[in-house]
């Protein structure tokens, strides 16, 4: 059974820092991996989708990498801003599955 | 121009009541989902419908019954509400070529509190 974990559970950094969020999954047989952002009281916003054949995806200040064989993904945020404060969720679709399996999220606070 | 909308946004009700949550998407997607996010913030799939047909039904009590009148709507009806049903329920949709979902678009969530 696929399980997804995220470290750290919470992170607080001063504005301007570069930071890395980690995601691990137990079964490397996946279709894709996606990073989402969840703001308090709001739904989820898709940030980056990495197909199983890809190694990374970039969007603006965000870069997500995927090492499928080791069951790991990282989300790199450059030059963090207070507006980046949110919970970041990692999710995978297992091979043969049709729905996302989510991690518990990392709660990020960027202090001005 | 809301993509995925849910109503109501908040729902407070007594134990034992029956309630419904509605979801609509205007993205033309084929597949819709219901997720439950519990107090520990874990998001778990409950149901998935593709073109009005049920394709995923996780281990969910049969008090929960999804209904899809058309592919743009997926409603969730809950009978005999229990305290443990208190959670945030998210609807989502995706375009599913070959039934492998790509990016999913989420609604704002419905916060259910059972007293």
mmCIF file of C-alpha atoms in Angstrom:
data_model
loop_
_atom_site.group_PDB
_atom_site.id
_atom_site.type_symbol
_atom_site.label_atom_id
_atom_site.label_comp_id
_atom_site.label_asym_id
_atom_site.label_seq_id
_atom_site.Cartn_x
_atom_site.Cartn_y
_atom_site.Cartn_z
ATOM 1 C CA UNK A 1 0.000 0.000 0.000
ATOM 2 C CA UNK A 2 1.408 3.368 -1.020
ATOM 3 C CA UNK A 3 2.210 5.756 1.818
ATOM 4 C CA UNK A 4 3.438 9.316 1.490
ATOM 5 C CA UNK A 5 5.317 11.219 4.170
ATOM 6 C CA UNK A 6 6.573 14.777 4.283
ATOM 7 C CA UNK A 7 9.357 16.326 6.296
ATOM 8 C CA UNK A 8 9.379 18.692 8.066
ATOM 9 C CA UNK A 9 5.821 18.936 9.360
ATOM 10 C CA UNK A 10 6.286 22.668 9.863
ATOM 11 C CA UNK A 11 8.907 25.185 8.836
ATOM 12 C CA UNK A 12 9.415 28.838 9.679
ATOM 13 C CA UNK A 13 11.947 30.932 7.762
ATOM 14 C CA UNK A 14 12.767 34.625 7.321
ATOM 15 C CA UNK A 15 11.820 36.262 4.061
ATOM 16 C CA UNK A 16 14.355 35.853 1.263
ATOM 17 C CA UNK A 17 15.643 32.425 2.238
ATOM 18 C CA UNK A 18 15.807 29.514 -0.144
ATOM 19 C CA UNK A 19 14.171 26.392 1.254
ATOM 20 C CA UNK A 20 13.544 22.732 0.494
ATOM 21 C CA UNK A 21 10.497 20.658 1.333
ATOM 22 C CA UNK A 22 10.809 16.884 1.265
ATOM 23 C CA UNK A 23 8.388 14.168 0.219
ATOM 24 C CA UNK A 24 8.887 10.400 0.395
ATOM 25 C CA UNK A 25 6.720 7.593 -0.952
ATOM 26 C CA UNK A 26 7.024 3.901 -0.169
ATOM 27 C CA UNK A 27 6.315 2.389 -3.599
ATOM 28 C CA UNK A 28 8.259 3.677 -6.602
ATOM 29 C CA UNK A 29 5.617 2.381 -9.029
ATOM 30 C CA UNK A 30 3.818 5.655 -9.711
ATOM 31 C CA UNK A 31 2.229 7.419 -12.676
ATOM 32 C CA UNK A 32 3.107 10.895 -11.488
ATOM 33 C CA UNK A 33 3.724 13.105 -8.475
ATOM 34 C CA UNK A 34 2.160 16.471 -7.821
ATOM 35 C CA UNK A 35 2.826 19.301 -5.408
ATOM 36 C CA UNK A 36 -0.116 21.323 -4.156
ATOM 37 C CA UNK A 37 -0.497 24.412 -2.037
ATOM 38 C CA UNK A 38 -3.300 24.815 0.502
ATOM 39 C CA UNK A 39 -4.057 28.171 2.073
ATOM 40 C CA UNK A 40 -5.949 28.250 5.394
ATOM 41 C CA UNK A 41 -9.654 27.702 4.831
ATOM 42 C CA UNK A 42 -9.161 27.246 1.111
ATOM 43 C CA UNK A 43 -8.942 24.418 -1.397
ATOM 44 C CA UNK A 44 -5.825 23.059 -3.031
ATOM 45 C CA UNK A 45 -3.928 24.742 -5.839
ATOM 46 C CA UNK A 46 -1.765 22.637 -8.124
ATOM 47 C CA UNK A 47 1.829 23.863 -8.272
ATOM 48 C CA UNK A 48 3.835 21.337 -10.256
ATOM 49 C CA UNK A 49 3.100 17.946 -11.826
ATOM 50 C CA UNK A 50 5.992 15.581 -12.562
ATOM 51 C CA UNK A 51 5.372 12.538 -14.735
ATOM 52 C CA UNK A 52 7.154 9.347 -13.709
ATOM 53 C CA UNK A 53 9.511 9.650 -16.686
ATOM 54 C CA UNK A 54 10.583 13.179 -15.724
ATOM 55 C CA UNK A 55 13.238 14.285 -13.251
ATOM 56 C CA UNK A 56 12.085 17.820 -12.509
ATOM 57 C CA UNK A 57 9.667 20.605 -13.267
ATOM 58 C CA UNK A 58 10.073 24.341 -12.790
ATOM 59 C CA UNK A 59 7.613 27.175 -12.449
ATOM 60 C CA UNK A 60 8.898 30.604 -11.506
ATOM 61 C CA UNK A 61 10.629 30.383 -8.129
ATOM 62 C CA UNK A 62 9.527 26.770 -7.660
ATOM 63 C CA UNK A 63 11.467 23.698 -8.708
ATOM 64 C CA UNK A 64 10.328 20.160 -8.004
ATOM 65 C CA UNK A 65 12.542 17.134 -8.482
ATOM 66 C CA UNK A 66 11.647 13.464 -8.608
ATOM 67 C CA UNK A 67 13.869 10.486 -7.856
ATOM 68 C CA UNK A 68 11.444 7.667 -8.447
ATOM 69 C CA UNK A 69 13.834 4.827 -7.655
ATOM 70 C CA UNK A 70 14.511 6.157 -4.164
ATOM 71 C CA UNK A 71 10.922 7.256 -3.630
ATOM 72 C CA UNK A 72 11.709 10.912 -3.064
ATOM 73 C CA UNK A 73 10.727 14.326 -4.291
ATOM 74 C CA UNK A 74 11.802 17.774 -3.212
ATOM 75 C CA UNK A 75 10.168 21.139 -3.691
ATOM 76 C CA UNK A 76 12.670 23.976 -3.807
ATOM 77 C CA UNK A 77 11.404 27.504 -3.206
ATOM 78 C CA UNK A 78 13.814 30.291 -4.081
ATOM 79 C CA UNK A 79 13.819 33.712 -2.434
ATOM 80 C CA UNK A 80 10.839 32.950 -0.215
ATOM 81 C CA UNK A 81 8.183 35.619 0.372
ATOM 82 C CA UNK A 82 5.511 36.017 3.072
ATOM 83 C CA UNK A 83 2.937 35.192 0.389
ATOM 84 C CA UNK A 84 4.449 31.721 0.149
ATOM 85 C CA UNK A 85 3.120 30.929 3.630
ATOM 86 C CA UNK A 86 0.765 27.966 3.248
ATOM 87 C CA UNK A 87 0.646 24.202 3.642
ATOM 88 C CA UNK A 88 2.405 22.313 0.855
ATOM 89 C CA UNK A 89 1.093 18.864 -0.002
ATOM 90 C CA UNK A 90 2.773 16.162 -2.022
ATOM 91 C CA UNK A 91 0.661 13.484 -3.744
ATOM 92 C CA UNK A 92 1.326 10.491 -5.979
ATOM 93 C CA UNK A 93 -0.819 8.339 -8.232
ATOM 94 C CA UNK A 94 0.249 4.686 -7.836
ATOM 95 C CA UNK A 95 0.575 2.586 -10.973
ATOM 96 C CA UNK A 96 -2.739 0.852 -11.514
ATOM 97 C CA UNK A 97 -4.464 3.453 -9.375
ATOM 98 C CA UNK A 98 -6.594 6.378 -10.401
ATOM 99 C CA UNK A 99 -6.552 8.711 -7.438
ATOM 100 C CA UNK A 100 -3.926 10.677 -5.576
ATOM 101 C CA UNK A 101 -2.418 9.449 -2.313
ATOM 102 C CA UNK A 102 -1.557 12.537 -0.290
ATOM 103 C CA UNK A 103 1.116 13.242 2.272
ATOM 104 C CA UNK A 104 0.253 15.083 5.496
ATOM 105 C CA UNK A 105 1.743 18.344 4.273
ATOM 106 C CA UNK A 106 4.413 20.786 5.417
ATOM 107 C CA UNK A 107 3.145 23.999 7.002
ATOM 108 C CA UNK A 108 5.400 26.842 5.860
ATOM 109 C CA UNK A 109 5.586 30.264 7.469
ATOM 110 C CA UNK A 110 7.708 32.947 5.820
ATOM 111 C CA UNK A 111 8.303 35.811 8.214
ATOM 112 C CA UNK A 112 8.625 39.379 6.914
ATOM 113 C CA UNK B 1 -15.700 32.003 -13.678
ATOM 114 C CA UNK B 2 -15.299 29.585 -10.762
ATOM 115 C CA UNK B 3 -13.821 26.290 -11.933
ATOM 116 C CA UNK B 4 -14.945 23.929 -9.161
ATOM 117 C CA UNK B 5 -17.586 25.163 -6.751
ATOM 118 C CA UNK B 6 -19.090 23.583 -3.658
ATOM 119 C CA UNK B 7 -22.108 24.432 -1.567
ATOM 120 C CA UNK B 8 -22.475 24.998 1.260
ATOM 121 C CA UNK B 9 -19.126 26.311 2.443
ATOM 122 C CA UNK B 10 -19.995 25.623 6.082
ATOM 123 C CA UNK B 11 -22.401 23.082 7.484
ATOM 124 C CA UNK B 12 -23.211 22.668 11.169
ATOM 125 C CA UNK B 13 -25.731 20.011 12.035
ATOM 126 C CA UNK B 14 -26.895 17.615 14.730
ATOM 127 C CA UNK B 15 -25.896 13.987 14.967
ATOM 128 C CA UNK B 16 -28.352 11.709 13.198
ATOM 129 C CA UNK B 17 -29.375 14.236 10.536
ATOM 130 C CA UNK B 18 -29.106 13.698 6.775
ATOM 131 C CA UNK B 19 -27.281 16.321 4.730
ATOM 132 C CA UNK B 20 -26.048 16.892 1.177
ATOM 133 C CA UNK B 21 -23.081 18.740 -0.260
ATOM 134 C CA UNK B 22 -23.149 19.836 -3.880
ATOM 135 C CA UNK B 23 -20.280 20.161 -6.326
ATOM 136 C CA UNK B 24 -20.180 21.588 -9.828
ATOM 137 C CA UNK B 25 -17.338 22.044 -12.294
ATOM 138 C CA UNK B 26 -17.400 24.151 -15.451
ATOM 139 C CA UNK B 27 -14.112 22.882 -16.865
ATOM 140 C CA UNK B 28 -15.585 20.218 -19.101
ATOM 141 C CA UNK B 29 -13.719 17.530 -17.175
ATOM 142 C CA UNK B 30 -14.723 13.890 -17.316
ATOM 143 C CA UNK B 31 -13.810 12.838 -13.790
ATOM 144 C CA UNK B 32 -14.873 14.177 -10.420
ATOM 145 C CA UNK B 33 -13.771 13.217 -6.922
ATOM 146 C CA UNK B 34 -14.702 13.591 -3.289
ATOM 147 C CA UNK B 35 -11.907 13.793 -0.710
ATOM 148 C CA UNK B 36 -12.130 14.007 3.081
ATOM 149 C CA UNK B 37 -9.606 15.999 5.092
ATOM 150 C CA UNK B 38 -9.704 15.064 8.745
ATOM 151 C CA UNK B 39 -8.578 16.985 11.811
ATOM 152 C CA UNK B 40 -5.000 15.823 11.261
ATOM 153 C CA UNK B 41 -5.141 17.362 7.782
ATOM 154 C CA UNK B 42 -4.802 14.069 5.906
ATOM 155 C CA UNK B 43 -6.568 14.186 2.555
ATOM 156 C CA UNK B 44 -8.071 10.849 1.537
ATOM 157 C CA UNK B 45 -10.022 9.870 -1.537
ATOM 158 C CA UNK B 46 -13.602 8.800 -0.945
ATOM 159 C CA UNK B 47 -15.162 8.471 -4.375
ATOM 160 C CA UNK B 48 -14.411 9.081 -8.016
ATOM 161 C CA UNK B 49 -16.826 9.289 -10.936
ATOM 162 C CA UNK B 50 -15.953 9.234 -14.629
ATOM 163 C CA UNK B 51 -18.705 10.354 -16.984
ATOM 164 C CA UNK B 52 -21.356 9.758 -14.300
ATOM 165 C CA UNK B 53 -20.068 6.266 -13.505
ATOM 166 C CA UNK B 54 -18.495 5.279 -10.204
ATOM 167 C CA UNK B 55 -14.871 4.171 -10.669
ATOM 168 C CA UNK B 56 -13.448 4.469 -7.157
ATOM 169 C CA UNK B 57 -15.200 3.711 -3.919
ATOM 170 C CA UNK B 58 -12.783 3.540 -1.040
ATOM 171 C CA UNK B 59 -13.708 2.044 2.305
ATOM 172 C CA UNK B 60 -16.387 4.547 3.124
ATOM 173 C CA UNK B 61 -19.476 3.793 5.232
ATOM 174 C CA UNK B 62 -22.546 3.241 3.105
ATOM 175 C CA UNK B 63 -24.118 6.206 4.877
ATOM 176 C CA UNK B 64 -22.201 8.208 2.269
ATOM 177 C CA UNK B 65 -23.785 8.086 -1.159
ATOM 178 C CA UNK B 66 -22.440 10.065 -4.105
ATOM 179 C CA UNK B 67 -24.752 11.011 -6.937
ATOM 180 C CA UNK B 68 -23.753 12.302 -10.358
ATOM 181 C CA UNK B 69 -26.728 13.618 -12.356
ATOM 182 C CA UNK B 70 -24.386 14.649 -15.171
ATOM 183 C CA UNK B 71 -20.630 14.819 -15.651
ATOM 184 C CA UNK B 72 -20.458 18.410 -14.406
ATOM 185 C CA UNK B 73 -21.998 17.590 -11.023
ATOM 186 C CA UNK B 74 -21.084 15.228 -8.209
ATOM 187 C CA UNK B 75 -23.127 15.556 -5.037
ATOM 188 C CA UNK B 76 -22.448 13.848 -1.724
ATOM 189 C CA UNK B 77 -25.328 12.760 0.478
ATOM 190 C CA UNK B 78 -24.656 11.665 4.042
ATOM 191 C CA UNK B 79 -27.245 9.808 6.113
ATOM 192 C CA UNK B 80 -27.370 9.540 9.900
ATOM 193 C CA UNK B 81 -24.461 11.882 10.504
ATOM 194 C CA UNK B 82 -21.984 10.911 13.232
ATOM 195 C CA UNK B 83 -19.512 12.973 15.234
ATOM 196 C CA UNK B 84 -16.627 11.379 13.342
ATOM 197 C CA UNK B 85 -17.961 12.747 10.055
ATOM 198 C CA UNK B 86 -16.806 16.218 11.076
ATOM 199 C CA UNK B 87 -14.146 17.181 8.546
ATOM 200 C CA UNK B 88 -13.538 19.280 5.480
ATOM 201 C CA UNK B 89 -14.863 17.688 2.305
ATOM 202 C CA UNK B 90 -13.227 18.651 -0.981
ATOM 203 C CA UNK B 91 -14.559 18.108 -4.445
ATOM 204 C CA UNK B 92 -12.118 17.950 -7.361
ATOM 205 C CA UNK B 93 -12.156 17.312 -11.081
ATOM 206 C CA UNK B 94 -9.674 16.326 -13.759
ATOM 207 C CA UNK B 95 -9.436 15.609 -17.448
ATOM 208 C CA UNK B 96 -8.683 11.943 -17.697
ATOM 209 C CA UNK B 97 -7.231 10.653 -20.912
ATOM 210 C CA UNK B 98 -7.108 6.908 -20.467
ATOM 211 C CA UNK B 99 -8.465 7.248 -16.923
ATOM 212 C CA UNK B 100 -5.078 8.288 -15.505
ATOM 213 C CA UNK B 101 -5.693 11.652 -13.904
ATOM 214 C CA UNK B 102 -3.562 14.629 -14.701
ATOM 215 C CA UNK B 103 -3.798 17.818 -12.705
ATOM 216 C CA UNK B 104 -6.765 17.869 -10.387
ATOM 217 C CA UNK B 105 -8.633 21.092 -9.710
ATOM 218 C CA UNK B 106 -10.074 21.430 -6.224
ATOM 219 C CA UNK B 107 -13.091 23.206 -4.883
ATOM 220 C CA UNK B 108 -12.847 25.467 -1.803
ATOM 221 C CA UNK B 109 -14.079 22.766 0.562
ATOM 222 C CA UNK B 110 -17.132 22.282 2.759
ATOM 223 C CA UNK B 111 -16.483 22.427 6.482
ATOM 224 C CA UNK B 112 -18.844 19.994 8.180
ATOM 225 C CA UNK B 113 -19.294 20.069 11.934
ATOM 226 C CA UNK B 114 -21.512 17.452 13.531
ATOM 227 C CA UNK B 115 -22.669 18.274 17.065
#
